[in-house]
GROMACS .gro file of C-alpha atoms in nm:
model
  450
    1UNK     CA    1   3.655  -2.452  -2.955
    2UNK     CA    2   3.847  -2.145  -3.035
    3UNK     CA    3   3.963  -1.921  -2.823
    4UNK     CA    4   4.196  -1.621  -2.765
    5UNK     CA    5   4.547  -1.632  -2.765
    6UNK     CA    6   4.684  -1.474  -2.457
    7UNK     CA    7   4.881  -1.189  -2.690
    8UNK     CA    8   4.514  -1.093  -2.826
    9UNK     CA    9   4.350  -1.134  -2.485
   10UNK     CA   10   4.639  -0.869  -2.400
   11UNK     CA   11   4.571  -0.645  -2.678
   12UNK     CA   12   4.232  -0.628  -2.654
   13UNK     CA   13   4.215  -0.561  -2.279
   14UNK     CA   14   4.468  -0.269  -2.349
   15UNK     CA   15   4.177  -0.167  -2.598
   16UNK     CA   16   3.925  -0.193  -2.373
   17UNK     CA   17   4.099  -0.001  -2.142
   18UNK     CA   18   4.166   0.272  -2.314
   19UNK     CA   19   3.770   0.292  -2.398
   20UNK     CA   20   3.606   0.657  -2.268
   21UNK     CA   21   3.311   0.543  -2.043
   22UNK     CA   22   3.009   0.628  -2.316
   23UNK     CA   23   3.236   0.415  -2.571
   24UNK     CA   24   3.294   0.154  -2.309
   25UNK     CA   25   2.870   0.127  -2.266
   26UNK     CA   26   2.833   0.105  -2.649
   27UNK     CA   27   3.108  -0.163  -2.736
   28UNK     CA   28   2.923  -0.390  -2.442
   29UNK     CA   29   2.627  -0.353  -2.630
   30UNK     CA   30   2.780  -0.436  -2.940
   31UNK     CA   31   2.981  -0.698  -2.837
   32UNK     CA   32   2.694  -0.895  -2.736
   33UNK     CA   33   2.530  -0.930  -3.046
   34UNK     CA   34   2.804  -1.057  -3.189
   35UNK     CA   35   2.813  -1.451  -3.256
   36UNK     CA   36   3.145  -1.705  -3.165
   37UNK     CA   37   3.310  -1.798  -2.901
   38UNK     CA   38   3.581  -1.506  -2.909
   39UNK     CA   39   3.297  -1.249  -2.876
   40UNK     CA   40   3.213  -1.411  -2.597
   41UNK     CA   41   3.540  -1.370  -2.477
   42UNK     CA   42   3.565  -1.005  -2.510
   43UNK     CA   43   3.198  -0.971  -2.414
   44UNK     CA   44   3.375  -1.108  -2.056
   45UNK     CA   45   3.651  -0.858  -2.115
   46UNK     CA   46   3.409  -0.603  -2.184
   47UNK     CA   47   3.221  -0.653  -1.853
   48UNK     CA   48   3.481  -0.714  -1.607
   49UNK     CA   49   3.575  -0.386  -1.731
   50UNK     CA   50   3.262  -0.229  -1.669
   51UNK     CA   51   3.244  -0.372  -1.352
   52UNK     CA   52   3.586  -0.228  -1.220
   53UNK     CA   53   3.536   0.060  -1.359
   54UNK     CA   54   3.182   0.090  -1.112
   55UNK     CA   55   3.362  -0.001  -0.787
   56UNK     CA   56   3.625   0.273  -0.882
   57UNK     CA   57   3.366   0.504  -0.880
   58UNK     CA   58   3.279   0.401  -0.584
   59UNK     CA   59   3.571   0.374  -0.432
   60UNK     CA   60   3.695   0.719  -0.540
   61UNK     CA   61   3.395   0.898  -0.585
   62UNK     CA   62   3.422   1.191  -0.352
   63UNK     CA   63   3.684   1.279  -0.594
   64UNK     CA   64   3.586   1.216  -0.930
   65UNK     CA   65   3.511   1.506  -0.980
   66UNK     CA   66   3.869   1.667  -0.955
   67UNK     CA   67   4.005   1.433  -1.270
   68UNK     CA   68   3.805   1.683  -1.529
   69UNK     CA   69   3.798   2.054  -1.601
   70UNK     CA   70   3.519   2.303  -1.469
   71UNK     CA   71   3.288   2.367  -1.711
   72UNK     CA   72   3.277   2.712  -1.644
   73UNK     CA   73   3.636   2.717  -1.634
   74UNK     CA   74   3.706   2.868  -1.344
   75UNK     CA   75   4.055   2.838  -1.177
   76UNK     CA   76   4.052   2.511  -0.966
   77UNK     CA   77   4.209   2.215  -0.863
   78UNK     CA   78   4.243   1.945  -1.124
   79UNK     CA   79   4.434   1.644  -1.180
   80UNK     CA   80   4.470   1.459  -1.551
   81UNK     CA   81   4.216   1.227  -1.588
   82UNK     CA   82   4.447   0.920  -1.703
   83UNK     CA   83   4.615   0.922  -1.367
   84UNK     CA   84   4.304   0.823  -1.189
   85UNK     CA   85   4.293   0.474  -1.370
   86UNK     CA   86   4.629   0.432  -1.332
   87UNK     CA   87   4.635   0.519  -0.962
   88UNK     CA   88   4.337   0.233  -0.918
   89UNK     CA   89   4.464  -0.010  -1.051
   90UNK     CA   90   4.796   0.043  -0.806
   91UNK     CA   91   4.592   0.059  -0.536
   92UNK     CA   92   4.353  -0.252  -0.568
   93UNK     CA   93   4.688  -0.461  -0.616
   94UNK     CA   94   4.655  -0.739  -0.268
   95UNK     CA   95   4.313  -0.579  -0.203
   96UNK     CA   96   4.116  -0.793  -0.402
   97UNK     CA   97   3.924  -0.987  -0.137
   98UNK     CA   98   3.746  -0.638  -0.031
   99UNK     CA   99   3.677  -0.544  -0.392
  100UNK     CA  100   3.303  -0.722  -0.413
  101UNK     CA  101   3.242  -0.501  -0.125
  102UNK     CA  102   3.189  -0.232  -0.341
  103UNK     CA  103   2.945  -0.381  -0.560
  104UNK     CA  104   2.610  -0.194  -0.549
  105UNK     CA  105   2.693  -0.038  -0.235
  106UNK     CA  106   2.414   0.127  -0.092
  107UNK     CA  107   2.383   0.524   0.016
  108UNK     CA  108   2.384   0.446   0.401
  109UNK     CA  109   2.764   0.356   0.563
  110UNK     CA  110   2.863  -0.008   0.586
  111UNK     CA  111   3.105  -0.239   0.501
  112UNK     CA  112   3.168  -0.088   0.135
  113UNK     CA  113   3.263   0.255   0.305
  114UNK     CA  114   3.503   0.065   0.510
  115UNK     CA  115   3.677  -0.125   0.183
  116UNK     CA  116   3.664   0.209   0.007
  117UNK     CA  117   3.836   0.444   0.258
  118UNK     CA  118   4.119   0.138   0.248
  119UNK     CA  119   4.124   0.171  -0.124
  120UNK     CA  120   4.149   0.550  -0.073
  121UNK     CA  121   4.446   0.504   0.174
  122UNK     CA  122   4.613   0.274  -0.002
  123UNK     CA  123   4.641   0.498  -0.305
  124UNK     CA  124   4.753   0.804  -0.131
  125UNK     CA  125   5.027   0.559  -0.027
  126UNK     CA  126   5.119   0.503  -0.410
  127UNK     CA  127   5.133   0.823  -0.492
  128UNK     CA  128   5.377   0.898  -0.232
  129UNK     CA  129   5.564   0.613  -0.270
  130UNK     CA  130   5.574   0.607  -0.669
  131UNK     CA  131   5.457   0.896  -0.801
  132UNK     CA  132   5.633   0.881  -1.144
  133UNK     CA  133   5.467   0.549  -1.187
  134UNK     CA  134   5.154   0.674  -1.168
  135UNK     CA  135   5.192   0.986  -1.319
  136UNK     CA  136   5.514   0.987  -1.566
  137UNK     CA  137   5.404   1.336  -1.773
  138UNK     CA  138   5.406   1.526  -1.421
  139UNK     CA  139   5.520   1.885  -1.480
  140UNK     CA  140   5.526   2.131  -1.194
  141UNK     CA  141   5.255   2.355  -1.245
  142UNK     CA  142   5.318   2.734  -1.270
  143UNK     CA  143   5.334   2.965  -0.974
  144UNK     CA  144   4.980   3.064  -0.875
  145UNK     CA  145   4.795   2.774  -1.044
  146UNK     CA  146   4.645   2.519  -0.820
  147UNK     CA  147   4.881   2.261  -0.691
  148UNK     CA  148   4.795   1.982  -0.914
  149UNK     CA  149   5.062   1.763  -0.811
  150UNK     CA  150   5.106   1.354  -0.682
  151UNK     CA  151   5.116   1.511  -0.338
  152UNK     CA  152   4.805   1.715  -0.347
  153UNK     CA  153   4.605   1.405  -0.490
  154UNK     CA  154   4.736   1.194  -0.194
  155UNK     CA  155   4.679   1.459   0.003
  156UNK     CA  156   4.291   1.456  -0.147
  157UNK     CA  157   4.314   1.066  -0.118
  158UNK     CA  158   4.384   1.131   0.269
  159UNK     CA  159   4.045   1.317   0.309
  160UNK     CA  160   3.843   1.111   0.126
  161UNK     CA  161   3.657   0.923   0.460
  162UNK     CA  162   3.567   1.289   0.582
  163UNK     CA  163   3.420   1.413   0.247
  164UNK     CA  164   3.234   1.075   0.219
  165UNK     CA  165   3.037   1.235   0.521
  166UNK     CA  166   3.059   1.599   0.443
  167UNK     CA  167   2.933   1.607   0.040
  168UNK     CA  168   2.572   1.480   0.186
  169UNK     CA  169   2.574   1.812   0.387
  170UNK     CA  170   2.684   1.999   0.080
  171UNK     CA  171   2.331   2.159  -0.057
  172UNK     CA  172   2.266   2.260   0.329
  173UNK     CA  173   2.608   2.445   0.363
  174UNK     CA  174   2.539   2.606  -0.014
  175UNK     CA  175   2.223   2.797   0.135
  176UNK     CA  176   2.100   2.870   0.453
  177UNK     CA  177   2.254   2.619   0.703
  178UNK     CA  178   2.130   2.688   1.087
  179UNK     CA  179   2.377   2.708   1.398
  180UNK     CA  180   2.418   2.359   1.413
  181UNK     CA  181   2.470   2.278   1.024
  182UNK     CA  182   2.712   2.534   1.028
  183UNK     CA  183   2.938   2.397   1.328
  184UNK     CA  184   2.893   2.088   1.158
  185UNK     CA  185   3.093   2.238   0.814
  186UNK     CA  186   3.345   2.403   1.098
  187UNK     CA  187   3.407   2.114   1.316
  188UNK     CA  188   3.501   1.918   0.956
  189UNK     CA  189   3.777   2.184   0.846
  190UNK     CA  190   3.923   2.164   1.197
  191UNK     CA  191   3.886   1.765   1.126
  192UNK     CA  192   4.041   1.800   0.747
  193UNK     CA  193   4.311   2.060   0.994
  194UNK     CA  194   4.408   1.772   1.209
  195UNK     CA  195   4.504   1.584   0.910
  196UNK     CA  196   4.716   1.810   0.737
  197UNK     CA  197   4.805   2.162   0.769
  198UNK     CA  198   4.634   2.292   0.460
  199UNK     CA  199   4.340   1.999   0.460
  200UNK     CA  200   4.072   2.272   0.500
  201UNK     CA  201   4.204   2.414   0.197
  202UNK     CA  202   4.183   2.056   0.035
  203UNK     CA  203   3.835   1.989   0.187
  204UNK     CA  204   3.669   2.315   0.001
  205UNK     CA  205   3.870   2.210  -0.326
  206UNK     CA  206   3.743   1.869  -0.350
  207UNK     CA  207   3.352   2.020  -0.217
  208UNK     CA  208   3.419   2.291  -0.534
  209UNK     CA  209   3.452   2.033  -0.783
  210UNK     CA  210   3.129   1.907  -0.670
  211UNK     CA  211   2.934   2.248  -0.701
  212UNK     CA  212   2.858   2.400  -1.041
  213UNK     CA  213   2.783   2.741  -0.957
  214UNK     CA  214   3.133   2.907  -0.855
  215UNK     CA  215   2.992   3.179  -0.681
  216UNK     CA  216   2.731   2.976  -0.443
  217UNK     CA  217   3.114   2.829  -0.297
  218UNK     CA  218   3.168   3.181  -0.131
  219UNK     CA  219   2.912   3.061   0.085
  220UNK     CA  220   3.070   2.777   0.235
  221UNK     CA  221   3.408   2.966   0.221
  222UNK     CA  222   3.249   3.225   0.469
  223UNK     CA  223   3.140   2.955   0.667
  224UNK     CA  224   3.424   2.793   0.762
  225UNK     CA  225   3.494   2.983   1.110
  226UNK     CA  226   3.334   3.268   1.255
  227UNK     CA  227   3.510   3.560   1.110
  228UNK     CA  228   3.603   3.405   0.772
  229UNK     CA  229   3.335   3.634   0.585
  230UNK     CA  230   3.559   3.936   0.707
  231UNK     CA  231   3.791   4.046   0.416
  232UNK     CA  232   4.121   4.092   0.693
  233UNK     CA  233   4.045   3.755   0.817
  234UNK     CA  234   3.990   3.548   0.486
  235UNK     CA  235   4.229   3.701   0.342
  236UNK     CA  236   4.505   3.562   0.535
  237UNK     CA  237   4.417   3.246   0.512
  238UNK     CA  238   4.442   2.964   0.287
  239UNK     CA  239   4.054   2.992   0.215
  240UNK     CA  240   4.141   3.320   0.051
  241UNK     CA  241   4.241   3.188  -0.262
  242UNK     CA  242   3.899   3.072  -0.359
  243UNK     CA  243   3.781   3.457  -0.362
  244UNK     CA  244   4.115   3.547  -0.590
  245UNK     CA  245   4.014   3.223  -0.808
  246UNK     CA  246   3.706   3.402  -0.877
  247UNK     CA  247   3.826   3.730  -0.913
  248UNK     CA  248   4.061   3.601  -1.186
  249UNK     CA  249   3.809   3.413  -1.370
  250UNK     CA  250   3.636   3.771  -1.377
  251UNK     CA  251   3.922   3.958  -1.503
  252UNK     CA  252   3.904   3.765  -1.776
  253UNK     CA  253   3.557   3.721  -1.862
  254UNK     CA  254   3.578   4.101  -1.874
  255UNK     CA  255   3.864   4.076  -2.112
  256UNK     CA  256   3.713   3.864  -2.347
  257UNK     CA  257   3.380   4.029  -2.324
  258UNK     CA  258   3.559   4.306  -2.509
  259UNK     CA  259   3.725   4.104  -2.743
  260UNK     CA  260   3.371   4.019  -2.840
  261UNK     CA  261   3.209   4.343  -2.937
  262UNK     CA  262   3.322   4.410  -3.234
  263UNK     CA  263   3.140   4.048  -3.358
  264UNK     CA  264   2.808   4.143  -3.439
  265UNK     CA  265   2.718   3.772  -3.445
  266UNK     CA  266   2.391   3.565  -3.285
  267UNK     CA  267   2.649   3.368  -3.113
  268UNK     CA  268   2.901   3.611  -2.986
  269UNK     CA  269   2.607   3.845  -2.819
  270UNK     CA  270   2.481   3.535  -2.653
  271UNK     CA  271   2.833   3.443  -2.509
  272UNK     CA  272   2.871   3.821  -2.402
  273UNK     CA  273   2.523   3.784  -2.239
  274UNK     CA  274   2.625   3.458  -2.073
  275UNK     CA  275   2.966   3.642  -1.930
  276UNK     CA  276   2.821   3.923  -1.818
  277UNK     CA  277   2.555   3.753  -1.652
  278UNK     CA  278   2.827   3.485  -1.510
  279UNK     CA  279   3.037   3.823  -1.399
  280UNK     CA  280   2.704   4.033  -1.213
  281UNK     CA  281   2.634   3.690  -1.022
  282UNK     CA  282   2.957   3.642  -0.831
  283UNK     CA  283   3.026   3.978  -0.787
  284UNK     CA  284   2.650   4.037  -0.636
  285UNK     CA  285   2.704   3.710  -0.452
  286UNK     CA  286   3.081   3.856  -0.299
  287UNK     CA  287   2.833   4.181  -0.207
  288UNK     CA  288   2.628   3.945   0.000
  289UNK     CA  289   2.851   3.706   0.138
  290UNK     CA  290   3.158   3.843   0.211
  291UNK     CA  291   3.264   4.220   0.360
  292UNK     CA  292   3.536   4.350   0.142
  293UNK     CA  293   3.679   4.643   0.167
  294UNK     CA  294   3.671   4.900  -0.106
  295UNK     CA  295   4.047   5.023  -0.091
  296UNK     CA  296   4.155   4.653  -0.050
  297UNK     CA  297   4.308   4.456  -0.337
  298UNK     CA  298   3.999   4.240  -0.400
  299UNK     CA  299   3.795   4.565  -0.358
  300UNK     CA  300   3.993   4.716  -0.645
  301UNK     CA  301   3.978   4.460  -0.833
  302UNK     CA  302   3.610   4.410  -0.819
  303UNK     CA  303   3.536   4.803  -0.882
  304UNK     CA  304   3.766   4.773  -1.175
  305UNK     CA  305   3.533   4.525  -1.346
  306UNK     CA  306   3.238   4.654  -1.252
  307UNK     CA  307   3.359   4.975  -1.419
  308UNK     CA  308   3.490   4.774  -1.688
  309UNK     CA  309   3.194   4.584  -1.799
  310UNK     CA  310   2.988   4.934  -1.744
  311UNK     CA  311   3.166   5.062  -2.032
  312UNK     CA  312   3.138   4.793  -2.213
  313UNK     CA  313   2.783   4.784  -2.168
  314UNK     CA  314   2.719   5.143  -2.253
  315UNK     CA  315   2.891   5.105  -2.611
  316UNK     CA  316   2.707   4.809  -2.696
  317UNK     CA  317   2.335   4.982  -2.617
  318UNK     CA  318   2.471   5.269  -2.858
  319UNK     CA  319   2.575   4.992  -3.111
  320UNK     CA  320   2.213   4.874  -3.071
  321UNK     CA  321   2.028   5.176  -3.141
  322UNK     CA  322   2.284   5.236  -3.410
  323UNK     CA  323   2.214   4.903  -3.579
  324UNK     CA  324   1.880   4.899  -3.545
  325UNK     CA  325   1.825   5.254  -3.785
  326UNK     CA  326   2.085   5.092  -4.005
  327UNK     CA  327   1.856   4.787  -4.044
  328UNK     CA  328   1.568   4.997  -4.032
  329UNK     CA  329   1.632   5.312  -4.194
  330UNK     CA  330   1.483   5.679  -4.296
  331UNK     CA  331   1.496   5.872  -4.536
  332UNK     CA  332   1.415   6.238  -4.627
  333UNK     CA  333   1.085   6.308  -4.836
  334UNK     CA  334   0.967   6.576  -4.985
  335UNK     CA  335   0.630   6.713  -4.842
  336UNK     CA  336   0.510   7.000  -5.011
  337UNK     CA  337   0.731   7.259  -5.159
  338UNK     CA  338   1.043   7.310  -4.970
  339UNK     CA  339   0.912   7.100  -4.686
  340UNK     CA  340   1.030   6.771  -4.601
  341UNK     CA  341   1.042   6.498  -4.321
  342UNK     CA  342   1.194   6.169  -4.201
  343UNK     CA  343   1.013   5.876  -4.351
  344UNK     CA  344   1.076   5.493  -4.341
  345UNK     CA  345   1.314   5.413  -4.612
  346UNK     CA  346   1.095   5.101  -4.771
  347UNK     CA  347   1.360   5.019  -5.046
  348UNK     CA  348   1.584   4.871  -4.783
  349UNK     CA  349   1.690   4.527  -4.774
  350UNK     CA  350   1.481   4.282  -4.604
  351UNK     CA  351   1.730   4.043  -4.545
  352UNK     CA  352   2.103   4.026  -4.465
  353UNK     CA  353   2.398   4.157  -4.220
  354UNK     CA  354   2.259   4.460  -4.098
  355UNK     CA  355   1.918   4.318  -4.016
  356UNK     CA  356   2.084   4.006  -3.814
  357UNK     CA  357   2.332   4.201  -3.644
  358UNK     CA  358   2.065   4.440  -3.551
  359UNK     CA  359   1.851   4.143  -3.415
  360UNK     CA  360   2.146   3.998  -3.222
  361UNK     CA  361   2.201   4.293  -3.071
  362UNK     CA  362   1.833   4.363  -2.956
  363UNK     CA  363   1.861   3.994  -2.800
  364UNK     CA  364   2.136   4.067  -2.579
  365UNK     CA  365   2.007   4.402  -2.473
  366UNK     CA  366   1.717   4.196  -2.396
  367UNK     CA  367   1.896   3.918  -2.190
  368UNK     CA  368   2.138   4.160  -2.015
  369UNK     CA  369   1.878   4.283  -1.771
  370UNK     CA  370   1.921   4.140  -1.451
  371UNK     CA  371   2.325   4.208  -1.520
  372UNK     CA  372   2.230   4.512  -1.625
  373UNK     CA  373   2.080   4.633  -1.226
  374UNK     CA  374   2.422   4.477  -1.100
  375UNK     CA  375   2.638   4.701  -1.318
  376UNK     CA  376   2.472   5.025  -1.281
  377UNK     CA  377   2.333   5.035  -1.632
  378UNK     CA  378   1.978   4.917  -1.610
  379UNK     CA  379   1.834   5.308  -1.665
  380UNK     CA  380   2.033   5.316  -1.928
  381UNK     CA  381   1.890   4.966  -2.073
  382UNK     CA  382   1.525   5.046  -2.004
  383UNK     CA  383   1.595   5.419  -2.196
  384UNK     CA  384   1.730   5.254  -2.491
  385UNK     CA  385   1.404   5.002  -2.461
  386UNK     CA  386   1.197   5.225  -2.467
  387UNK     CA  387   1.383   5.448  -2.764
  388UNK     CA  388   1.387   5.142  -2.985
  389UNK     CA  389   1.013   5.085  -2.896
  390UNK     CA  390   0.866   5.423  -3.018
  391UNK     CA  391   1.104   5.463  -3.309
  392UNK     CA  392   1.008   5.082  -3.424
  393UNK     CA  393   0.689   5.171  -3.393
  394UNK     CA  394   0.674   5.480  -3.572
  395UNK     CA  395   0.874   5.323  -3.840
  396UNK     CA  396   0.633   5.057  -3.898
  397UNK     CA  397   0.321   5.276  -3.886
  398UNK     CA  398   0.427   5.511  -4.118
  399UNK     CA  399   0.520   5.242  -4.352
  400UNK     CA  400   0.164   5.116  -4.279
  401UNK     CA  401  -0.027   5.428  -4.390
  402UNK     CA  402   0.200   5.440  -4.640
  403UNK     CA  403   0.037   5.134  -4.791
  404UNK     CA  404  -0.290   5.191  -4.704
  405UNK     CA  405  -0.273   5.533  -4.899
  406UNK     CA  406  -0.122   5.363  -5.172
  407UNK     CA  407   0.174   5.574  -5.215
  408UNK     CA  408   0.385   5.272  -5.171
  409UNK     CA  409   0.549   5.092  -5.548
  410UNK     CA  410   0.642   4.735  -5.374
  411UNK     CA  411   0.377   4.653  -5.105
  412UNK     CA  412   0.518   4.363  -5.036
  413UNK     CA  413   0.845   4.466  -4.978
  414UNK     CA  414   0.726   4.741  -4.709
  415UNK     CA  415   0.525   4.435  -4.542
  416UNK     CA  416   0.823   4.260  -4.496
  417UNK     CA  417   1.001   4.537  -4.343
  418UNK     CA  418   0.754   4.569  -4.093
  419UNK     CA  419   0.709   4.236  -3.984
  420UNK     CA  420   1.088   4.248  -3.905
  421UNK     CA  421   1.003   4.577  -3.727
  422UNK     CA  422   0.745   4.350  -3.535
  423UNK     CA  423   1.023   4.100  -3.509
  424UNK     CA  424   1.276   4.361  -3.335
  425UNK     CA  425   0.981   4.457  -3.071
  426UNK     CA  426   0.965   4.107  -2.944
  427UNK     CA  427   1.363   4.051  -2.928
  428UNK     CA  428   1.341   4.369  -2.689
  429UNK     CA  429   1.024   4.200  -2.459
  430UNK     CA  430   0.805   4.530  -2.644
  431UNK     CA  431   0.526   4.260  -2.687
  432UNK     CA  432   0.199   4.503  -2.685
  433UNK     CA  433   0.411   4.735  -2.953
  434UNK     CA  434   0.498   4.416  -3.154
  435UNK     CA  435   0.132   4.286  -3.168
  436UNK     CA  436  -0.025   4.633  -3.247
  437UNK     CA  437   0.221   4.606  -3.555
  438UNK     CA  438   0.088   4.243  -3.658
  439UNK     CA  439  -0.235   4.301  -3.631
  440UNK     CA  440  -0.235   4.622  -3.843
  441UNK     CA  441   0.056   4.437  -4.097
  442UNK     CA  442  -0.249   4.110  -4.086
  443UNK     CA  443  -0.479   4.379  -4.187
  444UNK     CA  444  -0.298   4.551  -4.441
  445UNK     CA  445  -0.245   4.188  -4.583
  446UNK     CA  446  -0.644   4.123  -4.630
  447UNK     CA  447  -0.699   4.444  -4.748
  448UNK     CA  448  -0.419   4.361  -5.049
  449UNK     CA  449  -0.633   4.034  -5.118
  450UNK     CA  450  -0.871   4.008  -5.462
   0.00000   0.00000   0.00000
């Protein structure tokens, strides 16, 4: 029978390893419908793999979450992801006898809470103890950044058996906990104080990993004692930097919102839509949740953005109206005589830039609405609505009647024109304006039928 050699055993469980979770899942299924007695081999590899890699997530999963970046890429605490393997398989070393504990450990407490919080421990302690060996590409991070460092994550490690307990109690914190929830989220940063001097701190980093909405976390941060949604009081205290966190990520939302503009693209609109909209939520949310000041710093800051993105907003509704009569277009016509008027230009393109940066502009008009209340600038959005509506309109009637009266030399090409005029009026929610235009663009059709 043939078997590995204990140099390819090696390699292959370095291989194995090294396999991203999704990867891991597909070359388990691969590996077993392979024939031989080596694939059997690394189908064992495989799943003794898979199996460890399950009780570490057990083991550490209050903070899994803290060994990858936010996906809305706010300012927060997080540690490289390779360290956590590396720290787990430190940790496990003489603790093998308490490792099937962990296997398909059930919600409630028991036994497998016990053998994880002494996995936890124990790898706080390795971190302390040998912190280059567990994390050799350490760099101090900059001043300001969160304090990703071996001493934070055994610092994390250390709370680990009190945010076991406290993530279940997360989605009551997160909106509207009663008296006795919300001594419950106080008594467990005066718990997480006990341990260390910043462990509240820790406790609302390792809960923020866990929440994906940045701005809901203001509500546990003004939870946390009794005055902590008082600007003076929040402050001064370590909780303080989630609120300047967020006020960052703002700043430069704001900063790349205008960066943006001047791409006229489907795309770009949507991501200025998205940031804007990301922007008007915390900032409403730090309205409701926490009392700020206005002539504070984080006052300041906030009124600077809101004034920021207000101005941004107003130059992209007059790029809108702008691009739409480029896309759309008039042209004088003679009348009678000396007398002339403003007619639809039916000679223009049907296709191209000006009509897709047009409609990507009338989208985010469109989608900026609710951001729109929150920066001052919804008047001005529901003006320029209902601008675009009766000039659309117009535009497409005219060219209408100019069909029906025959005075049009390419039909077809007006038709076109106004079902994109009918296309605009739906991109801006005008849906009674944009069916009036179909139905008399269907008719015009028939009519134009042998």
């Amino acid at each position: 029978m043939s078997s590995l050699s204990p140099a390819h055993r090696a390699a292959l469980t370095a291989v194995v390893q090294a396999c991203p979770d999704a990867s891991l899942a597909q070359l388990g299924g691969a590996v077993a419908a392979l024939p031989g007695d080596k694939a059997a081999e690394l189908a064992v590899i495989v799943g003794e793999e898979a199996r460890d890699r399950a009780r570490r997530a057990t083991a550490f999963a209050p903070l899994l979450p803290l060994f990858q970046a936010r996906a809305d890429g706010v300012p927060a605490l997080v540690f490289p992801p390779m360290v956590l393997p590396r720290v787990w398989r430190e940790a496990k070393i003489g603790e093998e006898a308490f490792l099937p504990l962990l296997d398909g450990a059930a919600i409630v407490d028991g036994e497998w809470t016990l053998a994880a919080d002494r996995l936890c421990a124990r790898a706080a302690a390795v971190l302390r103890d040998r912190p280059r060996g567990v994390w050799p590409e350490f760099q101090r991070p900059p001043d300001g950044a969160p304090p990703s460092t071996p001493a934070e994550l055994a610092g994390c490690f250390d709370l680990t058996p009190l945010a076991r307990t406290a993530l279940p109690r997360l989605s009551v914190w997160l909106e509207r906990p009663d008296d006795n929830q919300m001594a419950g989220l106080r008594l467990l940063i005066q718990d997480c104080l006990a341990v260390a001097p910043d462990g509240g701190r820790r406790m609302i980093d390792i809960l923020f990993a866990h929440v994906a909405d940045a701005e809901r976390m203001l509500r546990v941060v003004a939870r946390t004692s009794r005055l902590a949604d008082r600007e003076v009081t929040l402050s001064h205290s370590d909780m303080g930097v989630f609120v300047e966190r967020l006020l960052a990520s703002v700043q430069a939302r704001v900063q790349g919102v205008a960066a943006l503009r001047s791409s006229l693209t489907a795309d770009a609109m949507q991501t200025v839509v998205d940031q804007v909209g990301w922007c008007a939520g915390v900032l409403a949310e730090m309205d409701i949740t926490l009392q700020i000041r206005p002539d504070s710093s984080w006052g300041k800051t906030a009124r600077m953005a809101r004034v920021q993105v207000s101005g941004q907003l107003s130059g992209l509704m007059k790029s809108t109206a702008a691009a739409v009569h480029a896309a759309l277009p008039t042209k004088r016509r003679t009348i009678a005589g000396r007398m002339t008027r403003m007619s639809p230009w039916l000679e223009a393109p049907a296709d191209g830039e000006p009509i897709e940066a047009a409609a990507a502009l009338l989208t985010a008009v469109a989608g900026l609405r609710g951001a729109a209340v929150t920066f001052g600038c919804e008047a001005d959005r529901a003006a320029l609505k209902t601008e675009m509506t009766d000039y659309l309109s117009t535009w497409a009637n005219e060219a209408l009647d100019g069909v029906a009266d025959g005075e049009v030399d390419n039909p077809d090409q007006a038709l076109r024109l106004v079902g994109i005029a009918a296309r605009f009026l739906t991109l801006i929610e005008a849906l009674e304006a944009a069916r009036a235009v179909r139905r008399r663009a269907a008719t015009a059709e028939t009519a134009r039928l042998p």
